[in-house]
PDB file of C-alpha atoms in Angstrom:
ATOM      1  CA  UNK D   1      10.638 -11.406  -0.816  1.00 47.00           C
ATOM      2  CA  UNK D   2      13.541 -11.107   1.491  1.00 56.00           C
ATOM      3  CA  UNK D   3      12.463  -8.480   3.857  1.00 71.00           C
ATOM      4  CA  UNK D   4       9.848  -8.052   6.325  1.00 86.00           C
ATOM      5  CA  UNK D   5       6.222  -7.462   4.802  1.00 88.00           C
ATOM      6  CA  UNK D   6       2.914  -6.266   6.171  1.00 90.00           C
ATOM      7  CA  UNK D   7      -0.340  -6.438   4.270  1.00 92.00           C
ATOM      8  CA  UNK D   8      -2.876  -3.663   4.335  1.00 93.00           C
ATOM      9  CA  UNK D   9      -6.437  -4.389   3.651  1.00 95.00           C
ATOM     10  CA  UNK D  10      -8.834  -1.695   2.620  1.00 94.00           C
ATOM     11  CA  UNK D  11     -10.547  -0.176  -0.335  1.00 93.00           C
ATOM     12  CA  UNK D  12      -9.585   2.130  -3.391  1.00 90.00           C
ATOM     13  CA  UNK D  13     -10.813   5.406  -3.201  1.00 86.00           C
ATOM     14  CA  UNK D  14     -10.846   8.134  -5.886  1.00 77.00           C
ATOM     15  CA  UNK D  15      -8.321   8.693  -8.497  1.00 78.00           C
ATOM     16  CA  UNK D  16      -6.906  11.963  -9.719  1.00 81.00           C
ATOM     17  CA  UNK D  17      -3.698  13.365 -11.121  1.00 82.00           C
ATOM     18  CA  UNK D  18      -0.780  13.740  -8.671  1.00 80.00           C
ATOM     19  CA  UNK D  19       0.223  17.331  -7.763  1.00 80.00           C
ATOM     20  CA  UNK D  20       3.911  18.221  -8.428  1.00 82.00           C
ATOM     21  CA  UNK D  21       6.010  18.886  -5.260  1.00 80.00           C
ATOM     22  CA  UNK D  22       9.001  21.169  -4.716  1.00 81.00           C
ATOM     23  CA  UNK D  23      12.361  19.432  -4.455  1.00 82.00           C
ATOM     24  CA  UNK D  24      13.514  21.330  -1.144  1.00 84.00           C
ATOM     25  CA  UNK D  25      11.509  20.542   2.004  1.00 82.00           C
ATOM     26  CA  UNK D  26      10.235  23.326   4.193  1.00 82.00           C
ATOM     27  CA  UNK D  27      10.032  23.261   7.947  1.00 86.00           C
ATOM     28  CA  UNK D  28       7.000  24.969   9.634  1.00 81.00           C
ATOM     29  CA  UNK D  29       5.854  24.737  13.118  1.00 81.00           C
ATOM     30  CA  UNK D  30       8.359  21.562  13.676  1.00 78.00           C
ATOM     31  CA  UNK D  31       6.719  19.878  10.521  1.00 77.00           C
ATOM     32  CA  UNK D  32       8.772  19.091   7.448  1.00 77.00           C
ATOM     33  CA  UNK D  33       6.846  18.882   4.265  1.00 75.00           C
ATOM     34  CA  UNK D  34       7.363  19.505   0.584  1.00 77.00           C
ATOM     35  CA  UNK D  35       5.197  22.359  -0.715  1.00 78.00           C
ATOM     36  CA  UNK D  36       3.158  21.948  -4.088  1.00 78.00           C
ATOM     37  CA  UNK D  37       4.698  23.381  -7.161  1.00 84.00           C
ATOM     38  CA  UNK D  38       2.771  26.631  -8.194  1.00 87.00           C
ATOM     39  CA  UNK D  39       2.619  27.686 -11.920  1.00 87.00           C
ATOM     40  CA  UNK D  40       2.891  31.270 -13.040  1.00 89.00           C
ATOM     41  CA  UNK D  41      -1.035  31.748 -12.402  1.00 92.00           C
ATOM     42  CA  UNK D  42      -0.327  30.585  -8.652  1.00 88.00           C
ATOM     43  CA  UNK D  43      -2.248  27.395  -9.209  1.00 88.00           C
ATOM     44  CA  UNK D  44      -0.934  23.872  -8.439  1.00 84.00           C
ATOM     45  CA  UNK D  45       1.126  22.038 -11.112  1.00 87.00           C
ATOM     46  CA  UNK D  46      -0.002  18.541 -11.817  1.00 83.00           C
ATOM     47  CA  UNK D  47       2.082  15.486 -13.233  1.00 82.00           C
ATOM     48  CA  UNK D  48       1.004  12.953 -15.630  1.00 81.00           C
ATOM     49  CA  UNK D  49       1.033  10.411 -12.915  1.00 78.00           C
ATOM     50  CA  UNK D  50      -2.580   9.256 -11.620  1.00 80.00           C
ATOM     51  CA  UNK D  51      -2.767   8.464  -7.997  1.00 83.00           C
ATOM     52  CA  UNK D  52      -5.410   6.521  -6.150  1.00 87.00           C
ATOM     53  CA  UNK D  53      -6.093   6.799  -2.410  1.00 88.00           C
ATOM     54  CA  UNK D  54      -6.391   3.486  -0.427  1.00 92.00           C
ATOM     55  CA  UNK D  55      -8.434   3.540   2.654  1.00 92.00           C
ATOM     56  CA  UNK D  56      -6.817   1.161   5.269  1.00 93.00           C
ATOM     57  CA  UNK D  57      -9.030  -1.105   7.277  1.00 93.00           C
ATOM     58  CA  UNK D  58      -6.483  -3.428   8.729  1.00 94.00           C
ATOM     59  CA  UNK D  59      -2.813  -4.187   8.738  1.00 93.00           C
ATOM     60  CA  UNK D  60      -1.177  -7.487   9.479  1.00 94.00           C
ATOM     61  CA  UNK D  61       2.814  -7.859   9.919  1.00 93.00           C
ATOM     62  CA  UNK D  62       3.703 -11.050   8.183  1.00 92.00           C
ATOM     63  CA  UNK D  63       7.345 -10.626   9.076  1.00 88.00           C
ATOM     64  CA  UNK D  64       9.710 -12.319   6.669  1.00 84.00           C
ATOM     65  CA  UNK D  65       7.713 -14.392   4.081  1.00 86.00           C
ATOM     66  CA  UNK D  66      10.540 -15.929   2.175  1.00 83.00           C
ATOM     67  CA  UNK D  67       9.275 -17.930  -0.989  1.00 86.00           C
ATOM     68  CA  UNK D  68       5.712 -18.053   0.323  1.00 89.00           C
ATOM     69  CA  UNK D  69       2.813 -18.223  -2.149  1.00 90.00           C
ATOM     70  CA  UNK D  70       1.549 -14.843  -0.709  1.00 89.00           C
ATOM     71  CA  UNK D  71       4.772 -13.064  -2.054  1.00 87.00           C
ATOM     72  CA  UNK D  72       3.832 -14.053  -5.496  1.00 87.00           C
ATOM     73  CA  UNK D  73       0.474 -12.350  -5.259  1.00 87.00           C
ATOM     74  CA  UNK D  74       1.759  -9.208  -3.640  1.00 84.00           C
ATOM     75  CA  UNK D  75       3.932  -7.672  -6.584  1.00 79.00           C
ATOM     76  CA  UNK D  76       5.548  -4.281  -7.352  1.00 70.00           C
ATOM     77  CA  UNK D  77       3.747  -1.487  -9.235  1.00 68.00           C
ATOM     78  CA  UNK D  78       5.534  -0.915 -12.539  1.00 66.00           C
ATOM     79  CA  UNK D  79       2.715   1.274 -14.038  1.00 61.00           C
ATOM     80  CA  UNK D  80       2.102   4.935 -14.175  1.00 61.00           C
ATOM     81  CA  UNK D  81      -0.578   4.914 -11.564  1.00 68.00           C
ATOM     82  CA  UNK D  82       0.362   5.196  -8.059  1.00 82.00           C
ATOM     83  CA  UNK D  83      -1.455   4.192  -4.852  1.00 87.00           C
ATOM     84  CA  UNK D  84      -1.187   6.181  -1.495  1.00 87.00           C
ATOM     85  CA  UNK D  85      -2.415   5.672   1.939  1.00 90.00           C
ATOM     86  CA  UNK D  86      -1.750   7.450   5.081  1.00 87.00           C
ATOM     87  CA  UNK D  87       0.484   6.445   7.884  1.00 84.00           C
ATOM     88  CA  UNK D  88      -0.205   5.920  11.347  1.00 83.00           C
ATOM     89  CA  UNK D  89      -0.171   9.588  12.137  1.00 82.00           C
ATOM     90  CA  UNK D  90      -3.105  10.181   9.765  1.00 82.00           C
ATOM     91  CA  UNK D  91      -1.313  12.941   7.912  1.00 79.00           C
ATOM     92  CA  UNK D  92       1.708  11.503   6.231  1.00 83.00           C
ATOM     93  CA  UNK D  93       1.035  10.223   2.551  1.00 83.00           C
ATOM     94  CA  UNK D  94       2.879   7.130   1.804  1.00 88.00           C
ATOM     95  CA  UNK D  95       3.315   6.117  -1.780  1.00 86.00           C
ATOM     96  CA  UNK D  96       6.004   3.444  -1.464  1.00 85.00           C
ATOM     97  CA  UNK D  97       7.536   1.362   1.278  1.00 84.00           C
ATOM     98  CA  UNK D  98      11.041   1.871   2.801  1.00 83.00           C
ATOM     99  CA  UNK D  99      12.660   0.112   0.064  1.00 83.00           C
ATOM    100  CA  UNK D 100      10.837   2.674  -2.372  1.00 84.00           C
ATOM    101  CA  UNK D 101       8.686  -0.114  -3.947  1.00 84.00           C
ATOM    102  CA  UNK D 102       5.376   0.951  -5.008  1.00 84.00           C
ATOM    103  CA  UNK D 103       2.579  -1.908  -4.242  1.00 83.00           C
ATOM    104  CA  UNK D 104      -0.055  -3.118  -6.711  1.00 83.00           C
ATOM    105  CA  UNK D 105      -3.487  -4.140  -5.489  1.00 87.00           C
ATOM    106  CA  UNK D 106      -4.320  -7.866  -5.051  1.00 90.00           C
ATOM    107  CA  UNK D 107      -7.641  -9.256  -4.779  1.00 90.00           C
ATOM    108  CA  UNK D 108      -8.901 -10.820  -1.454  1.00 93.00           C
ATOM    109  CA  UNK D 109      -9.830 -14.091  -3.314  1.00 93.00           C
ATOM    110  CA  UNK D 110      -6.118 -14.198  -4.824  1.00 92.00           C
ATOM    111  CA  UNK D 111      -4.679 -13.473  -1.316  1.00 93.00           C
ATOM    112  CA  UNK D 112      -6.814 -16.291   0.182  1.00 95.00           C
ATOM    113  CA  UNK D 113      -5.912 -19.037  -2.392  1.00 95.00           C
ATOM    114  CA  UNK D 114      -2.168 -18.245  -1.728  1.00 94.00           C
ATOM    115  CA  UNK D 115      -2.480 -18.157   2.052  1.00 95.00           C
ATOM    116  CA  UNK D 116      -4.540 -21.490   2.066  1.00 96.00           C
ATOM    117  CA  UNK D 117      -1.366 -23.035   0.269  1.00 95.00           C
ATOM    118  CA  UNK D 118       0.829 -21.242   2.630  1.00 94.00           C
ATOM    119  CA  UNK D 119      -0.848 -22.462   5.774  1.00 94.00           C
ATOM    120  CA  UNK D 120      -0.801 -26.162   4.479  1.00 94.00           C
ATOM    121  CA  UNK D 121       3.053 -25.719   3.986  1.00 92.00           C
ATOM    122  CA  UNK D 122       4.037 -23.691   7.088  1.00 86.00           C
ATOM    123  CA  UNK D 123       2.486 -23.531  10.539  1.00 82.00           C
ATOM    124  CA  UNK D 124       3.071 -19.916  10.749  1.00 86.00           C
ATOM    125  CA  UNK D 125       0.942 -17.828  13.066  1.00 88.00           C
ATOM    126  CA  UNK D 126       0.841 -14.751  10.757  1.00 91.00           C
ATOM    127  CA  UNK D 127      -0.504 -16.619   7.771  1.00 92.00           C
ATOM    128  CA  UNK D 128      -3.260 -18.151   9.816  1.00 93.00           C
ATOM    129  CA  UNK D 129      -4.190 -14.817  11.167  1.00 93.00           C
ATOM    130  CA  UNK D 130      -4.130 -13.097   7.886  1.00 95.00           C
ATOM    131  CA  UNK D 131      -6.113 -15.806   6.200  1.00 96.00           C
ATOM    132  CA  UNK D 132      -8.945 -15.733   8.899  1.00 95.00           C
ATOM    133  CA  UNK D 133      -9.176 -11.998   8.551  1.00 95.00           C
ATOM    134  CA  UNK D 134      -9.167 -12.110   4.720  1.00 96.00           C
ATOM    135  CA  UNK D 135     -11.844 -14.941   4.859  1.00 96.00           C
ATOM    136  CA  UNK D 136     -14.119 -12.823   6.950  1.00 94.00           C
ATOM    137  CA  UNK D 137     -13.975  -9.915   4.498  1.00 91.00           C
ATOM    138  CA  UNK D 138     -14.422 -12.201   1.430  1.00 85.00           C
ATOM    139  CA  UNK D 139     -17.976 -11.158   0.641  1.00 81.00           C
ATOM    140  CA  UNK D 140     -17.002  -7.427   0.632  1.00 79.00           C
ATOM    141  CA  UNK D 141     -16.650  -6.309  -3.102  1.00 78.00           C
ATOM    142  CA  UNK D 142     -14.639  -3.288  -2.649  1.00 88.00           C
ATOM    143  CA  UNK D 143     -12.065  -4.768  -0.349  1.00 93.00           C
ATOM    144  CA  UNK D 144      -8.508  -5.413  -1.533  1.00 92.00           C
ATOM    145  CA  UNK D 145      -4.842  -5.831  -0.348  1.00 93.00           C
ATOM    146  CA  UNK D 146      -1.675  -3.991  -0.843  1.00 91.00           C
ATOM    147  CA  UNK D 147       1.533  -4.749   0.840  1.00 87.00           C
ATOM    148  CA  UNK D 148       4.391  -2.572   2.460  1.00 82.00           C
ATOM    149  CA  UNK D 149       7.948  -3.708   3.170  1.00 80.00           C
ATOM    150  CA  UNK D 150       9.373  -2.416   6.445  1.00 77.00           C
TER     151      UNK D 150
END
């Protein structure tokens, strides 16, 4: 990965069909948003895409990871399901990073294995911090990792 990456540690929540949104944004009370598409009956129109909420526990900025092993674990989602999480403001739904890549979920165990290799090969402080935090969460069954390019 040739750009800056942060890992986001958390757990997956509930899944459901994604609501369709209008193409044109609306500004209301100084907030820009895309309203839900409504059908003839006034109900929300849904797409065939399944989306899953990701609850964030922690984020670590790994900066530029280059050819590190952790980059092989953190892959782009090519499937029909989407993961979303909320931004720092607590209101903004994020479905992809600033490069429009949609992340897949990686297990804590796979990330630990990759980071152990990376720490041996490179004395990079962000790898050490991420490894220590992930090891402390290893026993938690529902904890997993996604990434976000920035």
